[in-house]
Amino acid sequence: MNETLLLLLLAVIGFVAGVINTIAGGGSLLTLPMLIFMGLPPAVANGTNRIGIFIQCITSVAGFKSKGIKPTVFGVYLGISALIGSIIGAQIAVDIKGDSFNKILAIVMVIVVFFMVFKPKVNLKNLAERTEGKYLWLSIIVFFFIGIYGGFIQAGVGIFILLALTSINYLSLVKSNAVKVLVVFIYTVGVLAIFIYNQQIDYLYGIILAFGNATGGWIASRWSVKKGDGLVKVFLVIMVIAMAIKLWIDS
Protein backbone atom coordinates (compact mmCIF):
# COMPACT_ATOMS: atom_id res chain seq x y z
CA MET A 1 0.00 0.00 0.00
CA ASN A 2 1.15 3.56 -0.75
CA GLU A 3 2.97 5.16 2.22
CA THR A 4 0.67 8.21 2.17
CA LEU A 5 -2.42 6.02 2.28
CA LEU A 6 -0.91 4.03 5.15
CA LEU A 7 -0.32 7.21 7.15
CA LEU A 8 -3.87 8.39 6.41
CA LEU A 9 -5.24 5.03 7.55
CA LEU A 10 -3.13 5.27 10.72
CA ALA A 11 -4.64 8.70 11.46
CA VAL A 12 -8.17 7.34 10.93
CA ILE A 13 -7.48 4.32 13.17
CA GLY A 14 -6.05 6.76 15.72
CA PHE A 15 -9.23 8.86 15.63
CA VAL A 16 -11.46 5.81 16.17
CA ALA A 17 -9.18 4.64 18.98
CA GLY A 18 -9.27 8.10 20.60
CA VAL A 19 -13.07 7.99 20.72
CA ILE A 20 -13.12 4.42 22.06
CA ASN A 21 -10.41 5.13 24.65
CA THR A 22 -12.23 8.18 26.00
CA ILE A 23 -15.75 6.78 26.26
CA ALA A 24 -14.77 3.29 27.42
CA GLY A 25 -11.37 1.80 26.65
CA GLY A 26 -9.74 -0.63 24.26
CA GLY A 27 -8.59 1.68 21.46
CA SER A 28 -5.06 0.27 21.63
CA LEU A 29 -6.53 -3.06 20.55
CA LEU A 30 -6.68 -1.38 17.12
CA THR A 31 -3.63 0.89 17.11
CA LEU A 32 -1.03 -1.60 18.41
CA PRO A 33 -1.68 -4.26 15.75
CA MET A 34 -1.90 -1.52 13.09
CA LEU A 35 1.58 -0.26 13.99
CA ILE A 36 2.94 -3.83 13.95
CA PHE A 37 1.32 -4.47 10.56
CA MET A 38 2.98 -1.29 9.27
CA GLY A 39 6.33 -2.94 9.93
CA LEU A 40 7.35 -1.74 13.39
CA PRO A 41 8.94 -4.26 15.76
CA PRO A 42 6.50 -5.04 18.63
CA ALA A 43 8.49 -3.12 21.27
CA VAL A 44 8.73 -0.06 18.99
CA ALA A 45 5.01 -0.30 18.16
CA ASN A 46 4.26 -0.45 21.89
CA GLY A 47 6.37 2.64 22.56
CA THR A 48 5.09 4.56 19.53
CA ASN A 49 1.50 3.92 20.61
CA ARG A 50 2.18 5.83 23.84
CA ILE A 51 2.73 9.13 21.99
CA GLY A 52 -0.85 8.96 20.75
CA ILE A 53 -2.12 7.98 24.20
CA PHE A 54 -0.22 10.84 25.87
CA ILE A 55 -1.48 13.57 23.50
CA GLN A 56 -4.99 12.12 23.55
CA CYS A 57 -5.07 12.32 27.35
CA ILE A 58 -4.13 16.02 27.24
CA THR A 59 -7.00 16.85 24.87
CA SER A 60 -9.41 14.60 26.77
CA VAL A 61 -8.59 16.23 30.13
CA ALA A 62 -9.07 19.64 28.48
CA GLY A 63 -12.36 18.48 26.98
CA PHE A 64 -13.72 17.26 30.31
CA LYS A 65 -12.52 20.47 31.99
CA SER A 66 -14.38 22.56 29.40
CA LYS A 67 -17.54 20.77 30.51
CA GLY A 68 -16.89 21.51 34.18
CA ILE A 69 -15.37 18.17 35.15
CA LYS A 70 -11.98 19.09 36.59
CA PRO A 71 -9.11 16.83 37.73
CA THR A 72 -9.30 15.84 41.41
CA VAL A 73 -6.76 15.03 44.12
CA PHE A 74 -8.27 11.54 44.22
CA GLY A 75 -7.34 11.06 40.57
CA VAL A 76 -3.80 12.33 41.21
CA TYR A 77 -3.30 9.80 44.03
CA LEU A 78 -4.39 6.96 41.76
CA GLY A 79 -2.25 8.32 38.94
CA ILE A 80 0.89 8.35 41.08
CA SER A 81 0.24 4.79 42.23
CA ALA A 82 -0.28 3.69 38.61
CA LEU A 83 2.88 5.59 37.59
CA ILE A 84 5.01 3.51 39.96
CA GLY A 85 3.53 0.29 38.62
CA SER A 86 3.77 1.41 34.99
CA ILE A 87 7.55 1.86 35.16
CA ILE A 88 7.83 -1.81 36.12
CA GLY A 89 5.46 -2.84 33.32
CA ALA A 90 7.21 -0.72 30.68
CA GLN A 91 10.60 -2.19 31.53
CA ILE A 92 9.16 -5.70 31.13
CA ALA A 93 7.77 -4.68 27.72
CA VAL A 94 11.14 -3.35 26.59
CA ASP A 95 12.94 -6.56 27.60
CA ILE A 96 10.49 -9.11 26.18
CA LYS A 97 11.16 -10.79 22.81
CA GLY A 98 9.08 -9.73 19.79
CA ASP A 99 7.46 -13.11 19.07
CA SER A 100 6.49 -13.55 22.70
CA PHE A 101 5.00 -10.04 22.79
CA ASN A 102 2.92 -10.73 19.67
CA LYS A 103 1.46 -13.89 21.19
CA ILE A 104 0.75 -12.18 24.52
CA LEU A 105 -0.93 -9.29 22.66
CA ALA A 106 -3.05 -11.69 20.61
CA ILE A 107 -4.30 -13.46 23.75
CA VAL A 108 -4.89 -10.17 25.61
CA MET A 109 -6.83 -8.73 22.66
CA VAL A 110 -9.30 -11.61 22.59
CA ILE A 111 -9.75 -11.65 26.40
CA VAL A 112 -10.24 -7.88 26.64
CA VAL A 113 -12.69 -7.58 23.76
CA PHE A 114 -14.91 -10.32 25.19
CA PHE A 115 -14.67 -8.65 28.60
CA MET A 116 -15.85 -5.43 26.95
CA VAL A 117 -18.89 -7.21 25.54
CA PHE A 118 -19.81 -9.25 28.60
CA LYS A 119 -18.51 -7.11 31.49
CA PRO A 120 -20.89 -6.81 34.47
CA LYS A 121 -22.99 -3.67 34.75
CA VAL A 122 -22.93 -1.70 37.98
CA ASN A 123 -26.06 0.18 39.07
CA LEU A 124 -24.80 3.41 40.64
CA LYS A 125 -28.16 5.02 41.34
CA ASN A 126 -28.51 6.35 44.89
CA LEU A 127 -25.01 5.13 45.83
CA ALA A 128 -22.66 7.60 47.56
CA GLU A 129 -19.14 7.95 46.21
CA ARG A 130 -16.43 6.14 48.18
CA THR A 131 -13.15 8.00 47.63
CA GLU A 132 -11.78 8.25 51.16
CA GLY A 133 -10.47 6.00 53.93
CA LYS A 134 -10.12 2.30 53.21
CA TYR A 135 -11.64 2.69 49.75
CA LEU A 136 -8.96 5.21 48.78
CA TRP A 137 -6.20 2.86 49.95
CA LEU A 138 -7.81 -0.13 48.24
CA SER A 139 -7.94 1.86 45.00
CA ILE A 140 -4.31 2.93 45.36
CA ILE A 141 -3.26 -0.73 45.65
CA VAL A 142 -5.45 -1.79 42.72
CA PHE A 143 -4.14 1.03 40.53
CA PHE A 144 -0.54 0.02 41.21
CA PHE A 145 -1.27 -3.31 39.49
CA ILE A 146 -3.32 -1.61 36.79
CA GLY A 147 -0.25 0.56 36.22
CA ILE A 148 1.95 -2.52 35.72
CA TYR A 149 -0.47 -3.81 33.09
CA GLY A 150 -0.82 -0.40 31.44
CA GLY A 151 2.93 0.10 31.34
CA PHE A 152 3.39 -3.31 29.76
CA ILE A 153 0.74 -3.34 27.03
CA GLN A 154 -1.87 -0.53 27.48
CA ALA A 155 -4.53 -2.36 25.44
CA GLY A 156 -7.79 -2.44 27.39
CA VAL A 157 -6.43 -0.70 30.48
CA GLY A 158 -9.27 1.84 30.37
CA ILE A 159 -11.81 -0.93 30.79
CA PHE A 160 -10.13 -2.14 33.97
CA ILE A 161 -9.86 1.42 35.29
CA LEU A 162 -13.57 2.05 34.73
CA LEU A 163 -14.48 -1.26 36.38
CA ALA A 164 -12.37 -0.38 39.45
CA LEU A 165 -13.76 3.14 39.79
CA THR A 166 -17.39 2.11 39.43
CA SER A 167 -17.25 -1.04 41.56
CA ILE A 168 -14.90 0.16 44.34
CA ASN A 169 -15.53 3.91 44.44
CA TYR A 170 -19.07 4.13 43.00
CA LEU A 171 -18.10 6.96 40.64
CA SER A 172 -20.48 7.80 37.82
CA LEU A 173 -19.40 6.85 34.31
CA VAL A 174 -18.66 10.48 33.41
CA LYS A 175 -16.52 11.05 36.50
CA SER A 176 -14.85 7.67 36.03
CA ASN A 177 -13.89 8.60 32.48
CA ALA A 178 -12.47 11.93 33.67
CA VAL A 179 -10.39 10.20 36.38
CA LYS A 180 -9.33 7.54 33.87
CA VAL A 181 -7.79 9.98 31.38
CA LEU A 182 -5.98 11.79 34.23
CA VAL A 183 -4.54 8.52 35.58
CA VAL A 184 -3.41 7.38 32.13
CA PHE A 185 -1.88 10.81 31.46
CA ILE A 186 0.18 10.66 34.66
CA TYR A 187 1.52 7.14 34.24
CA THR A 188 2.17 7.57 30.50
CA VAL A 189 4.78 10.22 31.36
CA GLY A 190 6.88 7.53 33.04
CA VAL A 191 6.17 4.92 30.36
CA LEU A 192 7.19 7.29 27.57
CA ALA A 193 10.43 8.07 29.39
CA ILE A 194 11.28 4.33 29.51
CA PHE A 195 10.58 3.79 25.81
CA ILE A 196 12.39 6.99 24.76
CA TYR A 197 15.44 6.04 26.81
CA ASN A 198 15.50 2.61 25.15
CA GLN A 199 14.97 4.14 21.67
CA GLN A 200 11.74 2.20 21.13
CA ILE A 201 9.68 4.92 19.38
CA ASP A 202 9.00 5.81 15.74
CA TYR A 203 8.27 9.53 15.97
CA LEU A 204 6.67 9.98 12.52
CA TYR A 205 4.11 7.24 13.10
CA GLY A 206 3.67 8.42 16.68
CA ILE A 207 2.83 11.99 15.64
CA ILE A 208 0.39 10.85 12.93
CA LEU A 209 -1.29 8.52 15.41
CA ALA A 210 -1.36 11.25 18.05
CA PHE A 211 -3.20 13.59 15.69
CA GLY A 212 -5.97 11.02 15.23
CA ASN A 213 -6.03 10.05 18.93
CA ALA A 214 -6.19 13.66 20.08
CA THR A 215 -9.02 14.60 17.73
CA GLY A 216 -11.09 11.57 18.72
CA GLY A 217 -10.38 12.11 22.42
CA TRP A 218 -11.39 15.78 22.30
CA ILE A 219 -14.68 15.08 20.53
CA ALA A 220 -15.59 12.10 22.74
CA SER A 221 -14.79 13.95 25.98
CA ARG A 222 -17.12 16.84 25.12
CA TRP A 223 -20.06 14.92 23.67
CA SER A 224 -21.06 11.66 25.30
CA VAL A 225 -21.81 8.98 22.73
CA LYS A 226 -24.95 7.08 23.69
CA LYS A 227 -26.00 5.67 20.31
CA GLY A 228 -24.13 3.11 18.32
CA ASP A 229 -22.61 1.23 21.27
CA GLY A 230 -23.70 -2.07 19.80
CA LEU A 231 -22.17 -1.22 16.44
CA VAL A 232 -18.87 -0.26 18.08
CA LYS A 233 -18.80 -3.57 19.96
CA VAL A 234 -19.48 -5.60 16.82
CA PHE A 235 -16.80 -3.68 14.93
CA LEU A 236 -14.27 -4.23 17.72
CA VAL A 237 -15.02 -7.94 18.04
CA ILE A 238 -14.54 -8.56 14.30
CA MET A 239 -11.44 -6.39 13.95
CA VAL A 240 -9.73 -7.56 17.13
CA ILE A 241 -10.26 -11.27 16.50
CA ALA A 242 -8.99 -10.91 12.92
CA MET A 243 -5.94 -8.96 14.08
CA ALA A 244 -5.27 -11.39 16.94
CA ILE A 245 -5.29 -14.38 14.56
CA LYS A 246 -2.88 -12.63 12.20
CA LEU A 247 -0.57 -11.66 15.07
CA TRP A 248 -0.49 -15.24 16.33
CA ILE A 249 0.17 -16.71 12.86
CA ASP A 250 2.89 -14.16 12.04
CA SER A 251 4.71 -14.75 15.35
CSV table of C-alpha atoms in Angstrom, one decimal:
chain,number,residue,atom,x,y,z
A,1,MET,CA,0.0,0.0,0.0
A,2,ASN,CA,1.1,3.6,-0.7
A,3,GLU,CA,3.0,5.2,2.2
A,4,THR,CA,0.7,8.2,2.2
A,5,LEU,CA,-2.4,6.0,2.3
A,6,LEU,CA,-0.9,4.0,5.2
A,7,LEU,CA,-0.3,7.2,7.1
A,8,LEU,CA,-3.9,8.4,6.4
A,9,LEU,CA,-5.2,5.0,7.6
A,10,LEU,CA,-3.1,5.3,10.7
A,11,ALA,CA,-4.6,8.7,11.5
A,12,VAL,CA,-8.2,7.3,10.9
A,13,ILE,CA,-7.5,4.3,13.2
A,14,GLY,CA,-6.1,6.8,15.7
A,15,PHE,CA,-9.2,8.9,15.6
A,16,VAL,CA,-11.5,5.8,16.2
A,17,ALA,CA,-9.2,4.6,19.0
A,18,GLY,CA,-9.3,8.1,20.6
A,19,VAL,CA,-13.1,8.0,20.7
A,20,ILE,CA,-13.1,4.4,22.1
A,21,ASN,CA,-10.4,5.1,24.7
A,22,THR,CA,-12.2,8.2,26.0
A,23,ILE,CA,-15.8,6.8,26.3
A,24,ALA,CA,-14.8,3.3,27.4
A,25,GLY,CA,-11.4,1.8,26.6
A,26,GLY,CA,-9.7,-0.6,24.3
A,27,GLY,CA,-8.6,1.7,21.5
A,28,SER,CA,-5.1,0.3,21.6
A,29,LEU,CA,-6.5,-3.1,20.5
A,30,LEU,CA,-6.7,-1.4,17.1
A,31,THR,CA,-3.6,0.9,17.1
A,32,LEU,CA,-1.0,-1.6,18.4
A,33,PRO,CA,-1.7,-4.3,15.8
A,34,MET,CA,-1.9,-1.5,13.1
A,35,LEU,CA,1.6,-0.3,14.0
A,36,ILE,CA,2.9,-3.8,14.0
A,37,PHE,CA,1.3,-4.5,10.6
A,38,MET,CA,3.0,-1.3,9.3
A,39,GLY,CA,6.3,-2.9,9.9
A,40,LEU,CA,7.3,-1.7,13.4
A,41,PRO,CA,8.9,-4.3,15.8
A,42,PRO,CA,6.5,-5.0,18.6
A,43,ALA,CA,8.5,-3.1,21.3
A,44,VAL,CA,8.7,-0.1,19.0
A,45,ALA,CA,5.0,-0.3,18.2
A,46,ASN,CA,4.3,-0.5,21.9
A,47,GLY,CA,6.4,2.6,22.6
A,48,THR,CA,5.1,4.6,19.5
A,49,ASN,CA,1.5,3.9,20.6
A,50,ARG,CA,2.2,5.8,23.8
A,51,ILE,CA,2.7,9.1,22.0
A,52,GLY,CA,-0.9,9.0,20.7
A,53,ILE,CA,-2.1,8.0,24.2
A,54,PHE,CA,-0.2,10.8,25.9
A,55,ILE,CA,-1.5,13.6,23.5
A,56,GLN,CA,-5.0,12.1,23.6
A,57,CYS,CA,-5.1,12.3,27.4
A,58,ILE,CA,-4.1,16.0,27.2
A,59,THR,CA,-7.0,16.9,24.9
A,60,SER,CA,-9.4,14.6,26.8
A,61,VAL,CA,-8.6,16.2,30.1
A,62,ALA,CA,-9.1,19.6,28.5
A,63,GLY,CA,-12.4,18.5,27.0
A,64,PHE,CA,-13.7,17.3,30.3
A,65,LYS,CA,-12.5,20.5,32.0
A,66,SER,CA,-14.4,22.6,29.4
A,67,LYS,CA,-17.5,20.8,30.5
A,68,GLY,CA,-16.9,21.5,34.2
A,69,ILE,CA,-15.4,18.2,35.2
A,70,LYS,CA,-12.0,19.1,36.6
A,71,PRO,CA,-9.1,16.8,37.7
A,72,THR,CA,-9.3,15.8,41.4
A,73,VAL,CA,-6.8,15.0,44.1
A,74,PHE,CA,-8.3,11.5,44.2
A,75,GLY,CA,-7.3,11.1,40.6
A,76,VAL,CA,-3.8,12.3,41.2
A,77,TYR,CA,-3.3,9.8,44.0
A,78,LEU,CA,-4.4,7.0,41.8
A,79,GLY,CA,-2.3,8.3,38.9
A,80,ILE,CA,0.9,8.4,41.1
A,81,SER,CA,0.2,4.8,42.2
A,82,ALA,CA,-0.3,3.7,38.6
A,83,LEU,CA,2.9,5.6,37.6
A,84,ILE,CA,5.0,3.5,40.0
A,85,GLY,CA,3.5,0.3,38.6
A,86,SER,CA,3.8,1.4,35.0
A,87,ILE,CA,7.5,1.9,35.2
A,88,ILE,CA,7.8,-1.8,36.1
A,89,GLY,CA,5.5,-2.8,33.3
A,90,ALA,CA,7.2,-0.7,30.7
A,91,GLN,CA,10.6,-2.2,31.5
A,92,ILE,CA,9.2,-5.7,31.1
A,93,ALA,CA,7.8,-4.7,27.7
A,94,VAL,CA,11.1,-3.3,26.6
A,95,ASP,CA,12.9,-6.6,27.6
A,96,ILE,CA,10.5,-9.1,26.2
A,97,LYS,CA,11.2,-10.8,22.8
A,98,GLY,CA,9.1,-9.7,19.8
A,99,ASP,CA,7.5,-13.1,19.1
A,100,SER,CA,6.5,-13.5,22.7
A,101,PHE,CA,5.0,-10.0,22.8
A,102,ASN,CA,2.9,-10.7,19.7
A,103,LYS,CA,1.5,-13.9,21.2
A,104,ILE,CA,0.7,-12.2,24.5
A,105,LEU,CA,-0.9,-9.3,22.7
A,106,ALA,CA,-3.0,-11.7,20.6
A,107,ILE,CA,-4.3,-13.5,23.8
A,108,VAL,CA,-4.9,-10.2,25.6
A,109,MET,CA,-6.8,-8.7,22.7
A,110,VAL,CA,-9.3,-11.6,22.6
A,111,ILE,CA,-9.7,-11.7,26.4
A,112,VAL,CA,-10.2,-7.9,26.6
A,113,VAL,CA,-12.7,-7.6,23.8
A,114,PHE,CA,-14.9,-10.3,25.2
A,115,PHE,CA,-14.7,-8.7,28.6
A,116,MET,CA,-15.8,-5.4,26.9
A,117,VAL,CA,-18.9,-7.2,25.5
A,118,PHE,CA,-19.8,-9.2,28.6
A,119,LYS,CA,-18.5,-7.1,31.5
A,120,PRO,CA,-20.9,-6.8,34.5
A,121,LYS,CA,-23.0,-3.7,34.7
A,122,VAL,CA,-22.9,-1.7,38.0
A,123,ASN,CA,-26.1,0.2,39.1
A,124,LEU,CA,-24.8,3.4,40.6
A,125,LYS,CA,-28.2,5.0,41.3
A,126,ASN,CA,-28.5,6.4,44.9
A,127,LEU,CA,-25.0,5.1,45.8
A,128,ALA,CA,-22.7,7.6,47.6
A,129,GLU,CA,-19.1,8.0,46.2
A,130,ARG,CA,-16.4,6.1,48.2
A,131,THR,CA,-13.1,8.0,47.6
A,132,GLU,CA,-11.8,8.3,51.2
A,133,GLY,CA,-10.5,6.0,53.9
A,134,LYS,CA,-10.1,2.3,53.2
A,135,TYR,CA,-11.6,2.7,49.7
A,136,LEU,CA,-9.0,5.2,48.8
A,137,TRP,CA,-6.2,2.9,49.9
A,138,LEU,CA,-7.8,-0.1,48.2
A,139,SER,CA,-7.9,1.9,45.0
A,140,ILE,CA,-4.3,2.9,45.4
A,141,ILE,CA,-3.3,-0.7,45.7
A,142,VAL,CA,-5.4,-1.8,42.7
A,143,PHE,CA,-4.1,1.0,40.5
A,144,PHE,CA,-0.5,0.0,41.2
A,145,PHE,CA,-1.3,-3.3,39.5
A,146,ILE,CA,-3.3,-1.6,36.8
A,147,GLY,CA,-0.2,0.6,36.2
A,148,ILE,CA,1.9,-2.5,35.7
A,149,TYR,CA,-0.5,-3.8,33.1
A,150,GLY,CA,-0.8,-0.4,31.4
A,151,GLY,CA,2.9,0.1,31.3
A,152,PHE,CA,3.4,-3.3,29.8
A,153,ILE,CA,0.7,-3.3,27.0
A,154,GLN,CA,-1.9,-0.5,27.5
A,155,ALA,CA,-4.5,-2.4,25.4
A,156,GLY,CA,-7.8,-2.4,27.4
A,157,VAL,CA,-6.4,-0.7,30.5
A,158,GLY,CA,-9.3,1.8,30.4
A,159,ILE,CA,-11.8,-0.9,30.8
A,160,PHE,CA,-10.1,-2.1,34.0
A,161,ILE,CA,-9.9,1.4,35.3
A,162,LEU,CA,-13.6,2.0,34.7
A,163,LEU,CA,-14.5,-1.3,36.4
A,164,ALA,CA,-12.4,-0.4,39.4
A,165,LEU,CA,-13.8,3.1,39.8
A,166,THR,CA,-17.4,2.1,39.4
A,167,SER,CA,-17.3,-1.0,41.6
A,168,ILE,CA,-14.9,0.2,44.3
A,169,ASN,CA,-15.5,3.9,44.4
A,170,TYR,CA,-19.1,4.1,43.0
A,171,LEU,CA,-18.1,7.0,40.6
A,172,SER,CA,-20.5,7.8,37.8
A,173,LEU,CA,-19.4,6.9,34.3
A,174,VAL,CA,-18.7,10.5,33.4
A,175,LYS,CA,-16.5,11.0,36.5
A,176,SER,CA,-14.9,7.7,36.0
A,177,ASN,CA,-13.9,8.6,32.5
A,178,ALA,CA,-12.5,11.9,33.7
A,179,VAL,CA,-10.4,10.2,36.4
A,180,LYS,CA,-9.3,7.5,33.9
A,181,VAL,CA,-7.8,10.0,31.4
A,182,LEU,CA,-6.0,11.8,34.2
A,183,VAL,CA,-4.5,8.5,35.6
A,184,VAL,CA,-3.4,7.4,32.1
A,185,PHE,CA,-1.9,10.8,31.5
A,186,ILE,CA,0.2,10.7,34.7
A,187,TYR,CA,1.5,7.1,34.2
A,188,THR,CA,2.2,7.6,30.5
A,189,VAL,CA,4.8,10.2,31.4
A,190,GLY,CA,6.9,7.5,33.0
A,191,VAL,CA,6.2,4.9,30.4
A,192,LEU,CA,7.2,7.3,27.6
A,193,ALA,CA,10.4,8.1,29.4
A,194,ILE,CA,11.3,4.3,29.5
A,195,PHE,CA,10.6,3.8,25.8
A,196,ILE,CA,12.4,7.0,24.8
A,197,TYR,CA,15.4,6.0,26.8
A,198,ASN,CA,15.5,2.6,25.1
A,199,GLN,CA,15.0,4.1,21.7
A,200,GLN,CA,11.7,2.2,21.1
A,201,ILE,CA,9.7,4.9,19.4
A,202,ASP,CA,9.0,5.8,15.7
A,203,TYR,CA,8.3,9.5,16.0
A,204,LEU,CA,6.7,10.0,12.5
A,205,TYR,CA,4.1,7.2,13.1
A,206,GLY,CA,3.7,8.4,16.7
A,207,ILE,CA,2.8,12.0,15.6
A,208,ILE,CA,0.4,10.8,12.9
A,209,LEU,CA,-1.3,8.5,15.4
A,210,ALA,CA,-1.4,11.3,18.1
A,211,PHE,CA,-3.2,13.6,15.7
A,212,GLY,CA,-6.0,11.0,15.2
A,213,ASN,CA,-6.0,10.1,18.9
A,214,ALA,CA,-6.2,13.7,20.1
A,215,THR,CA,-9.0,14.6,17.7
A,216,GLY,CA,-11.1,11.6,18.7
A,217,GLY,CA,-10.4,12.1,22.4
A,218,TRP,CA,-11.4,15.8,22.3
A,219,ILE,CA,-14.7,15.1,20.5
A,220,ALA,CA,-15.6,12.1,22.7
A,221,SER,CA,-14.8,13.9,26.0
A,222,ARG,CA,-17.1,16.8,25.1
A,223,TRP,CA,-20.1,14.9,23.7
A,224,SER,CA,-21.1,11.7,25.3
A,225,VAL,CA,-21.8,9.0,22.7
A,226,LYS,CA,-25.0,7.1,23.7
A,227,LYS,CA,-26.0,5.7,20.3
A,228,GLY,CA,-24.1,3.1,18.3
A,229,ASP,CA,-22.6,1.2,21.3
A,230,GLY,CA,-23.7,-2.1,19.8
A,231,LEU,CA,-22.2,-1.2,16.4
A,232,VAL,CA,-18.9,-0.3,18.1
A,233,LYS,CA,-18.8,-3.6,20.0
A,234,VAL,CA,-19.5,-5.6,16.8
A,235,PHE,CA,-16.8,-3.7,14.9
A,236,LEU,CA,-14.3,-4.2,17.7
A,237,VAL,CA,-15.0,-7.9,18.0
A,238,ILE,CA,-14.5,-8.6,14.3
A,239,MET,CA,-11.4,-6.4,13.9
A,240,VAL,CA,-9.7,-7.6,17.1
A,241,ILE,CA,-10.3,-11.3,16.5
A,242,ALA,CA,-9.0,-10.9,12.9
A,243,MET,CA,-5.9,-9.0,14.1
A,244,ALA,CA,-5.3,-11.4,16.9
A,245,ILE,CA,-5.3,-14.4,14.6
A,246,LYS,CA,-2.9,-12.6,12.2
A,247,LEU,CA,-0.6,-11.7,15.1
A,248,TRP,CA,-0.5,-15.2,16.3
A,249,ILE,CA,0.2,-16.7,12.9
A,250,ASP,CA,2.9,-14.2,12.0
A,251,SER,CA,4.7,-14.7,15.4
